[in-house]
Short mmCIF file of C-alpha atoms in Angstrom, two decimals:
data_model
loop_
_atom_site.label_atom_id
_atom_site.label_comp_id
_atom_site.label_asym_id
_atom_site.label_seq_id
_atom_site.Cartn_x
_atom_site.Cartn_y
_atom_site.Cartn_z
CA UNK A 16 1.31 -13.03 2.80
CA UNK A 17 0.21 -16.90 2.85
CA UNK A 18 -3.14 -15.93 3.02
CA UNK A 19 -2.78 -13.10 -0.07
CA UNK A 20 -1.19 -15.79 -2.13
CA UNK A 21 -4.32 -18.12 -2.09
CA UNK A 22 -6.71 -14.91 -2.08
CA UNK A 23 -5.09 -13.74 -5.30
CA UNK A 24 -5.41 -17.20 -6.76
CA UNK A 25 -9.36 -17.01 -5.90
CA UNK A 26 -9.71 -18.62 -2.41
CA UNK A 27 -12.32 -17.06 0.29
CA UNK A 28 -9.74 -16.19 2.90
CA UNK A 29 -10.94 -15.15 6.64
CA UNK A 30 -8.55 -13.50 8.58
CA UNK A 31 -9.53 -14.02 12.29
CA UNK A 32 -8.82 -10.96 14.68
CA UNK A 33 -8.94 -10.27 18.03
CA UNK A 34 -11.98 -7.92 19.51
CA UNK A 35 -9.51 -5.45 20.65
CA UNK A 36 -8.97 -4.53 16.82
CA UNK A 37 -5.08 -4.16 15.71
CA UNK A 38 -5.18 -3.00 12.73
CA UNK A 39 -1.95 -4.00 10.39
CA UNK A 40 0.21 -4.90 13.17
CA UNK A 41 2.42 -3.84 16.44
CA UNK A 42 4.81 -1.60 14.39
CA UNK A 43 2.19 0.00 12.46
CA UNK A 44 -0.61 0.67 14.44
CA UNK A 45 -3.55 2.35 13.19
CA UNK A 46 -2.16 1.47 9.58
CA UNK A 47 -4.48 -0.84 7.51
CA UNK A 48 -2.47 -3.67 6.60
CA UNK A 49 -1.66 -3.68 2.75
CA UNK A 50 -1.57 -7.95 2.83
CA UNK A 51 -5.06 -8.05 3.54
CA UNK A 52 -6.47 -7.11 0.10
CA UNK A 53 -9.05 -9.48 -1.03
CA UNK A 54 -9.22 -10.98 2.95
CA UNK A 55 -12.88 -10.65 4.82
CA UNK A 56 -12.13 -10.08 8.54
CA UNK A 57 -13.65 -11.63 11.45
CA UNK A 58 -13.55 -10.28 14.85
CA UNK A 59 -13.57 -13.07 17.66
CA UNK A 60 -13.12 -12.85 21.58
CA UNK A 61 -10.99 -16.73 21.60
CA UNK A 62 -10.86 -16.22 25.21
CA UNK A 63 -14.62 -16.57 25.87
CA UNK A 64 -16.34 -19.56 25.40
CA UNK A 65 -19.39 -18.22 22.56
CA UNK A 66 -16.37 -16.76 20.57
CA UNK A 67 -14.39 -20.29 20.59
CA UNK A 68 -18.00 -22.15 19.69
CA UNK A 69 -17.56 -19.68 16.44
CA UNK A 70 -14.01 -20.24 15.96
CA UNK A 71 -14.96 -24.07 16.07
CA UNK A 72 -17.87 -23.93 13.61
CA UNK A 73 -15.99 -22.08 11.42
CA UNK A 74 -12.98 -24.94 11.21
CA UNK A 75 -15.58 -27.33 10.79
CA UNK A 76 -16.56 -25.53 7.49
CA UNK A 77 -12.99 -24.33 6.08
CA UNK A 78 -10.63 -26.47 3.78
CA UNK A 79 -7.29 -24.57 5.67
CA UNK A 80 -6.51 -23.14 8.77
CA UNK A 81 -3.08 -21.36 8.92
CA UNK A 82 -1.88 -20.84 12.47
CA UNK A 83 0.42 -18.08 12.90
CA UNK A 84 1.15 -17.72 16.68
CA UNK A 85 3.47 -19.78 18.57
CA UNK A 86 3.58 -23.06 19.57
CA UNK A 87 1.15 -23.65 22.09
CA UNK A 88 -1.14 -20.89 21.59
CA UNK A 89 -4.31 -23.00 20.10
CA UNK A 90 -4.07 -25.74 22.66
CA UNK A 91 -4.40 -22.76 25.25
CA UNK A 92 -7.49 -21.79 23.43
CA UNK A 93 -8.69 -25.78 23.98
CA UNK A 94 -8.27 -25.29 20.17
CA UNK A 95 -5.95 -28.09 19.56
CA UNK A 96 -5.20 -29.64 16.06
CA UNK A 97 -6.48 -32.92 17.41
CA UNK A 98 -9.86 -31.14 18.75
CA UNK A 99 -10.09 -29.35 15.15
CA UNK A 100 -9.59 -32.05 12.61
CA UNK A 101 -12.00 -34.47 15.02
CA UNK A 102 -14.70 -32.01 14.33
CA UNK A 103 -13.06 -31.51 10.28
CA UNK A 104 -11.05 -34.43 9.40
CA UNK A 105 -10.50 -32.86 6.39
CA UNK A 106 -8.80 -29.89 7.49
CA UNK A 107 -5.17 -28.56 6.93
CA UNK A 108 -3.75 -26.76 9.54
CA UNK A 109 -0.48 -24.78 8.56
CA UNK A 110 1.66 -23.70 11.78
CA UNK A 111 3.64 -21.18 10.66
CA UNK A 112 6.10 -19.95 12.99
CA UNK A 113 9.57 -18.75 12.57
CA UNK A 114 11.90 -21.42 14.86
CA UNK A 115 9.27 -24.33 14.70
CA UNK A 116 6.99 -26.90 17.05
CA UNK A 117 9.81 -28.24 18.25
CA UNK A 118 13.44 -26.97 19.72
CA UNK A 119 15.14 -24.77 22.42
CA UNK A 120 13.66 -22.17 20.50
CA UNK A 121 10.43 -22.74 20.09
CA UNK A 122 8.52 -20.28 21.78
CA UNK A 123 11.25 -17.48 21.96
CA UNK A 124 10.32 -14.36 19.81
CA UNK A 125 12.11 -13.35 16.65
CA UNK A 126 12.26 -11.52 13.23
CA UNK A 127 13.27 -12.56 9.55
CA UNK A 128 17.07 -11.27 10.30
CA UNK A 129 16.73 -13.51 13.68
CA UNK A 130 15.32 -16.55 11.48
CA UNK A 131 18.05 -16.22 8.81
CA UNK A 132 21.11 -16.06 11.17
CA UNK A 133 19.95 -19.27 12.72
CA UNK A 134 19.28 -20.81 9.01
CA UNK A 135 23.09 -20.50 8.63
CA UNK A 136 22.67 -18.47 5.15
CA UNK A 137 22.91 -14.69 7.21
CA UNK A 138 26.79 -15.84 7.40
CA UNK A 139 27.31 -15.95 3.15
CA UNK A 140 25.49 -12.75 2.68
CA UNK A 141 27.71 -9.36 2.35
CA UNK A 142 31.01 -7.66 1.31
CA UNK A 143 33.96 -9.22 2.60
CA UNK A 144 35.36 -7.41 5.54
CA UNK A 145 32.10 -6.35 6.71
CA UNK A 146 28.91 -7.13 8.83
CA UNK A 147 26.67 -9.76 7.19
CA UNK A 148 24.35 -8.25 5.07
CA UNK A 149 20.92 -8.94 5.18
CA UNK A 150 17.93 -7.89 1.91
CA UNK A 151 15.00 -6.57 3.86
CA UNK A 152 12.62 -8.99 5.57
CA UNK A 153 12.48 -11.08 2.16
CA UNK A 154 14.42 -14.41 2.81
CA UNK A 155 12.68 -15.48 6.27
CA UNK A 156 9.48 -13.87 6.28
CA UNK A 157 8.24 -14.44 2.82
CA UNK A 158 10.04 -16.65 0.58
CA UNK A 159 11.07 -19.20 3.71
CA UNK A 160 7.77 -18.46 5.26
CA UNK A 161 4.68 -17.32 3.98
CA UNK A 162 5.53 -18.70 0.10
CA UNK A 163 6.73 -22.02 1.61
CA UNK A 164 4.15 -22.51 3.65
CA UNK A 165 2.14 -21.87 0.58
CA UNK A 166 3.50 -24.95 -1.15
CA UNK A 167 2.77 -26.77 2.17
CA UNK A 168 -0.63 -26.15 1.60
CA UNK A 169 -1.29 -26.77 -1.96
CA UNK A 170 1.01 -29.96 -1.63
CA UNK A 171 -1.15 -31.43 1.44
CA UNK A 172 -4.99 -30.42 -0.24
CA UNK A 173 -2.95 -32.69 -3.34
CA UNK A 174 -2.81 -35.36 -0.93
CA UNK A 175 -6.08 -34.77 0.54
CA UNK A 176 -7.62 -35.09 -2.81
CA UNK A 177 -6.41 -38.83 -3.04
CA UNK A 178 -7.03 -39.91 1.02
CA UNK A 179 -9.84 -37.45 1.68
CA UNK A 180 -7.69 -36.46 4.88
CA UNK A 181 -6.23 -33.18 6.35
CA UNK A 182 -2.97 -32.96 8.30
CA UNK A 183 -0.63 -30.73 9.91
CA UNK A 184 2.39 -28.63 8.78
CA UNK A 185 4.83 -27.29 10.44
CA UNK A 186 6.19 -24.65 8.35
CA UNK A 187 9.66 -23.08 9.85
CA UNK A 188 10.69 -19.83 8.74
CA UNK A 189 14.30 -21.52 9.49
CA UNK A 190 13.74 -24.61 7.83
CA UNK A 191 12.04 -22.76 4.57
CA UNK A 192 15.06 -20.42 4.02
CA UNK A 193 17.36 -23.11 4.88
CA UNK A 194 16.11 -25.22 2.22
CA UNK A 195 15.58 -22.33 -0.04
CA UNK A 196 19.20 -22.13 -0.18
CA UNK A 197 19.96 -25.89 -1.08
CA UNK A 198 21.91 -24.60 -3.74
CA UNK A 199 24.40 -23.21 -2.25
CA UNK A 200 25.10 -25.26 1.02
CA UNK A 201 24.85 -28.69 -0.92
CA UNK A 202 27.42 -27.05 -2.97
CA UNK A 203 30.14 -25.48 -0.63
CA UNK A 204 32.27 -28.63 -0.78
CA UNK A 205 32.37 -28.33 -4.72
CA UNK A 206 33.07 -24.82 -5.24
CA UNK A 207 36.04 -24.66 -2.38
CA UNK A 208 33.53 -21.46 -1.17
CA UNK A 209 36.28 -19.05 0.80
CA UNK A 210 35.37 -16.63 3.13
CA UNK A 211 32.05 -14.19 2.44
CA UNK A 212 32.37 -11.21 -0.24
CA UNK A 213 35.07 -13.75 -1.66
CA UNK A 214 33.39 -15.97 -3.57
CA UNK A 215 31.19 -16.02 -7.31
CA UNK A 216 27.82 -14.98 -6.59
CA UNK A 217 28.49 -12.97 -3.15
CA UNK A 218 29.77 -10.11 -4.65
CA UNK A 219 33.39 -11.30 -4.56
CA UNK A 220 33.48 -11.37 -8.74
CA UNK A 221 33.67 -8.69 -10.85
CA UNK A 222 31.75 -10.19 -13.38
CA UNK A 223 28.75 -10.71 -11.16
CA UNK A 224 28.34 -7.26 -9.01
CA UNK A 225 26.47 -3.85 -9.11
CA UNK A 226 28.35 -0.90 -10.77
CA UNK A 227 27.03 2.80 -10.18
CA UNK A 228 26.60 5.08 -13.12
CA UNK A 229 27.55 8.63 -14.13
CA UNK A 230 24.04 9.84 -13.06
CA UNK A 231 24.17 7.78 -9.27
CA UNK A 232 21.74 4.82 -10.53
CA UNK A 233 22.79 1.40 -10.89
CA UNK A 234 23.98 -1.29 -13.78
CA UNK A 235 23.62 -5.62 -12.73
CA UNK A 236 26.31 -7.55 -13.78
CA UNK A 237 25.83 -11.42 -14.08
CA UNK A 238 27.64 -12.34 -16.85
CA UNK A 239 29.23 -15.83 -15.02
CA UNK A 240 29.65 -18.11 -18.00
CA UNK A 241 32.31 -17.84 -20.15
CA UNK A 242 29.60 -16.96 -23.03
CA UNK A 243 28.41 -14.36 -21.58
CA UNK A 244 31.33 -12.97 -20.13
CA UNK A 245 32.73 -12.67 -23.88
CA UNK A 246 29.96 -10.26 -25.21
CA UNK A 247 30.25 -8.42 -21.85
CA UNK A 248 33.95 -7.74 -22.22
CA UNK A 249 33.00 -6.59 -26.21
CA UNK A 250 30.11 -4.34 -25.20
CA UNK A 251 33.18 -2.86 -23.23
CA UNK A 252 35.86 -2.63 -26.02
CA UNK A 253 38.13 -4.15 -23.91
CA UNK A 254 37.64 -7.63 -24.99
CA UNK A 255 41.35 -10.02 -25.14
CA UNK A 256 42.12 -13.01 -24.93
CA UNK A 257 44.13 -13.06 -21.85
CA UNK A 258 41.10 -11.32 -19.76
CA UNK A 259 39.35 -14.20 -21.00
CA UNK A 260 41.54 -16.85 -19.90
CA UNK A 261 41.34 -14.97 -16.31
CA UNK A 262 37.94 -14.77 -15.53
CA UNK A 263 37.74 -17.32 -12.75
CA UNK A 264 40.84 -16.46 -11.64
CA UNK A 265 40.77 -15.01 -7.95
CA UNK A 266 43.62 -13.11 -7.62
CA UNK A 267 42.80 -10.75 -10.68
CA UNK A 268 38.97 -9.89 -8.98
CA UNK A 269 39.64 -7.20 -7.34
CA UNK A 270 41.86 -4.99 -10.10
CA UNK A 271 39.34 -6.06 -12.79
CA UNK A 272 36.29 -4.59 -10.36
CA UNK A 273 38.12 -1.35 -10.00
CA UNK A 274 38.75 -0.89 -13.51
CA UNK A 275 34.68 -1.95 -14.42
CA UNK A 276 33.85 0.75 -11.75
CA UNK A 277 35.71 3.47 -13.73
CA UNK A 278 34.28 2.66 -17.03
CA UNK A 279 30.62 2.00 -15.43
CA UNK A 280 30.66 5.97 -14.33
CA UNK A 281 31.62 6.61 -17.93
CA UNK A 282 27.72 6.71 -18.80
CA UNK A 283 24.07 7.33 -17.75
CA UNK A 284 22.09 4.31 -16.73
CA UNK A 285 20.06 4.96 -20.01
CA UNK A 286 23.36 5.22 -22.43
CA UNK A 287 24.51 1.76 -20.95
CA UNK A 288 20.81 0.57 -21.26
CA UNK A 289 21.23 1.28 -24.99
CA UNK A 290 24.53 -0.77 -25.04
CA UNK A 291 22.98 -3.83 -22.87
CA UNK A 292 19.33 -4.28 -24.23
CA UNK A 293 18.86 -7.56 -25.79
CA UNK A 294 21.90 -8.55 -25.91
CA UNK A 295 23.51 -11.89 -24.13
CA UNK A 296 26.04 -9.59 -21.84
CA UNK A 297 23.39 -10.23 -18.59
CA UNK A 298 23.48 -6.61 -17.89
CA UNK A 299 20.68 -5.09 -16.67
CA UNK A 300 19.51 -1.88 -14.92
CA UNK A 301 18.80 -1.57 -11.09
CA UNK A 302 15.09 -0.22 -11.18
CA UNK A 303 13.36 1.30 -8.35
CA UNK A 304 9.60 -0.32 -8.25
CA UNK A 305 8.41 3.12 -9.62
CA UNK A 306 11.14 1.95 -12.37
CA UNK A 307 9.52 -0.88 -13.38
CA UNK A 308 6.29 0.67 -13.94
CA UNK A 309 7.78 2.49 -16.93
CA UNK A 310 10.11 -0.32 -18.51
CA UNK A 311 9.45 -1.38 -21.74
CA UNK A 312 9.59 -5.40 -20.89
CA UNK A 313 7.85 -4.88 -17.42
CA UNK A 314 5.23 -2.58 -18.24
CA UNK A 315 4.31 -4.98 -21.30
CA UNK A 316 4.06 -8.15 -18.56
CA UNK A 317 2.46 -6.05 -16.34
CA UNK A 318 4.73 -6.86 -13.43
CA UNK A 319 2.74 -4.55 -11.63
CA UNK A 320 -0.64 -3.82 -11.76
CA UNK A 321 -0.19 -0.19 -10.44
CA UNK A 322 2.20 1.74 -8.00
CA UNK A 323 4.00 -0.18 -5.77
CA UNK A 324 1.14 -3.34 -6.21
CA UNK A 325 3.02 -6.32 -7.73
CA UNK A 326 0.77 -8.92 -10.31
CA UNK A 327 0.17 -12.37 -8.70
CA UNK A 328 2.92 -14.77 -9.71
CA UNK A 329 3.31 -16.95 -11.44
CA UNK A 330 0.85 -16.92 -14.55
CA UNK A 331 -1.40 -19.83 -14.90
CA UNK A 332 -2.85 -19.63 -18.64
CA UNK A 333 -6.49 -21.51 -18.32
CA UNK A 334 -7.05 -20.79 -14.15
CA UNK A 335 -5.04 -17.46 -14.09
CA UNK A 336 -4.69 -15.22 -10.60
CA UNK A 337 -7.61 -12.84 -10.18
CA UNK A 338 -7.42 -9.56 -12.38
CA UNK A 339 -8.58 -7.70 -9.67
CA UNK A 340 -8.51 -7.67 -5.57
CA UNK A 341 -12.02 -8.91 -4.44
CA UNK A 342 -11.53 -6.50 -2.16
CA UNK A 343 -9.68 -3.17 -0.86
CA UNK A 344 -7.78 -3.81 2.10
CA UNK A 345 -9.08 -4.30 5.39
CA UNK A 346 -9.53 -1.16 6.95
CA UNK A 347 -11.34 -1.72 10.19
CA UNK A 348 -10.93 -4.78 12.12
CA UNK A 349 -14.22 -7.05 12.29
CA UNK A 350 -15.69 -5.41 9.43
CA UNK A 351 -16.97 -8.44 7.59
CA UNK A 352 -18.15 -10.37 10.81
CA UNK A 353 -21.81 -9.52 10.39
CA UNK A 354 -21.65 -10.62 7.17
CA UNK A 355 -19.54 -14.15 7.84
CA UNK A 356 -21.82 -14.87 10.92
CA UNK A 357 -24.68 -14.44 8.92
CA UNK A 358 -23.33 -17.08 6.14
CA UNK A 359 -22.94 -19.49 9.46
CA UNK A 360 -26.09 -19.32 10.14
CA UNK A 361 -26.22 -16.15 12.96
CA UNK A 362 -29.43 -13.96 13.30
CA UNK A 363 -29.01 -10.48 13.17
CA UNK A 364 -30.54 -10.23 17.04
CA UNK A 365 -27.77 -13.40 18.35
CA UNK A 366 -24.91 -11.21 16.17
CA UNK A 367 -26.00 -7.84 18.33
CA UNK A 368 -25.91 -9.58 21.55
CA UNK A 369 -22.71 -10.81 20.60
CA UNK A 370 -21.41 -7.49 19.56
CA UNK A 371 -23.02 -6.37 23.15
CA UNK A 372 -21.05 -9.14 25.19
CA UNK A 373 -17.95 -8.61 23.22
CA UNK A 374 -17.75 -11.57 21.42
CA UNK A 375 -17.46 -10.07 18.75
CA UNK A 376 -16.68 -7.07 17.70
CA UNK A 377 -18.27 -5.10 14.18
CA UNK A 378 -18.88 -1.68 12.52
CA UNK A 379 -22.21 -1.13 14.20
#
């Protein structure tokens, strides 16, 4: 996802694969790998020493390199950051891993709900009474990963623009959602944050929840200032003072949420839509992703550029993403490696021998 993000924003992205070919990954096997639009792929035998020599000249031609394997790994290879940048000084290499270089943890293998447990943010997330509750493989694996090491990239080519030098980064998937959440840790000592499901934003308020509808969709509540909570209450014709004066108070949560559930399955998801649209309640519809294809405000942004294919965000007005992949997914492993040897300066006759001593491997 690191790698789509600058692809989408124009930059010639190689993904390096192994000879063996996995295509998409371990779980999906034999499934092209939907994150490689707009990626050229290069098949490469690291473990002999012609496919390393390729892997080096490469590096010594590329602004980035983004490491995802564990700690380790390269300097097995005789690939070592120090070798690289000697060859590149100007390269940035982004280790992305999901504990970090360093730490008990370091090489032990995990997933995004592995990655936010240890971030300590697993523990706020869910109803109260329940096991924590975690949303997909979002938090860790993208938005404390692949987007953060993102930012670590852009930030450190920033730098390089001023020194002319490349560095390292050692981007966490720990560290990223654990900083992605500054808002809420630096604040637990301010809000007096009780136990989980409890609390404002964790599902603990009425006033900022999910409600189902007659029809079995879903209505978003986040009507949390006073404000907002006002025009909420009159949307609902049961606007009075007194629930006013009682919105932040605790002990009146968990009536209030059962009486908001009864009026919610009152109406269609439409009907309330009708009640809710632009207005300053902060109610909002649930949408599926084939939803948002057909809302009014979405469809006119063009959140998604067709089914189930989000727009690159965010929108830059004079350098804007690319309107359109460079490419279709990668759907054979190795498939651009005649071509990218070729650009290094291969002959057709060195790339067959290569394909012939497995070097390399490439649609013949």
């Amino acid at each position: 996802h690191c790698g789509l993000i600058l692809a989408d924003f124009g930059a010639d992205v190689i993904r390096v694969d192994t000879v063996r070919g996995v295509r998409g990954d371990n779980i999906t096997d034999g499934v092209p790998d939907p994150l490689s639009r707009s990626k050229r792929s290069l098949a490469v035998n690291l473990k002999s020493q012609k496919g390393r020599n390729i892997f080096r000249k490469l590096v010594s031609m590329a602004d980035v390199l983004i490491d995802p394997y564990r700690p380790g790994t390269l300097e097995k290879l005789e690939l070592s950051c120090n070798t690289l940048q000697k060859m590149n000084p100007r390269l940035i290499i982004a280790r992305l891993t999901g504990y970090g270089q360093n730490g008990k943890y370091k090489r032990m293998a995990g997933h995004d709900i592995n990655y936010l447990a240890m971030s300590g943010i697993l523990s706020l997330m869910g109803p109260k009474g329940s096991p924590p509750t975690f949303p997909l493989n979002l938090l860790a694996d993208f938005a404390g990963g692949s987007l953060t090491c993102a930012l670590g990239i852009l930030l450190a080519l920033l730098e390089r623009s001023r020194s002319g030098k490349g560095q390292v980064i050692d981007s966490s998937m720990v560290d990223g959602v654990a900083y992605l959440a500054s808002f809420v840790t630096l604040r637990q000592n301010v809000w007096k944050m009780g136990p989980r499901g409890t609390n404002w934003l964790d599902g603990g308020a009425p006033f900022y929840n999910t409600y189902e509808t007659k029809d079995g969709k879903f209505m978003a509540v986040g009507a949390l200032e006073p404000k907002f909570y006002r025009i909420f209450l009159k949307k609902l014709n049961m606007f009075s003072p007194e629930l006013m004066s009682r919105q932040y108070d605790n002990s009146s949560w968990s009536q209030m949420r059962q009486r908001l559930e009864l009026i919610f399955k009152q109406r269609s998801q439409a009907e309330w839509q009708e009640i809710f649209d632009e207005t300053d309640a902060c109610v909002t519809p649930v949408l599926s992703p084939m939803d948002v294809m057909k809302h009014p405000h979405t469809k006119a942004r063009g959140t998604y550029r067709r089914v189930y294919e989000p727009s690159p965000a965010p929108r830059l007005d004079r350098t804007p993403a690319l309107k359109e992949c460079k490419s279709s997914i990668i759907r054979e492993v190795g498939e651009h490696s005649r071509q990218i040897l070729s650009e290094l300066g291969f002959s057709r006759s060195e790339i067959d021998c290569m394909i012939k001593d497995v070097v390399i491997s490439a649609p013949w």
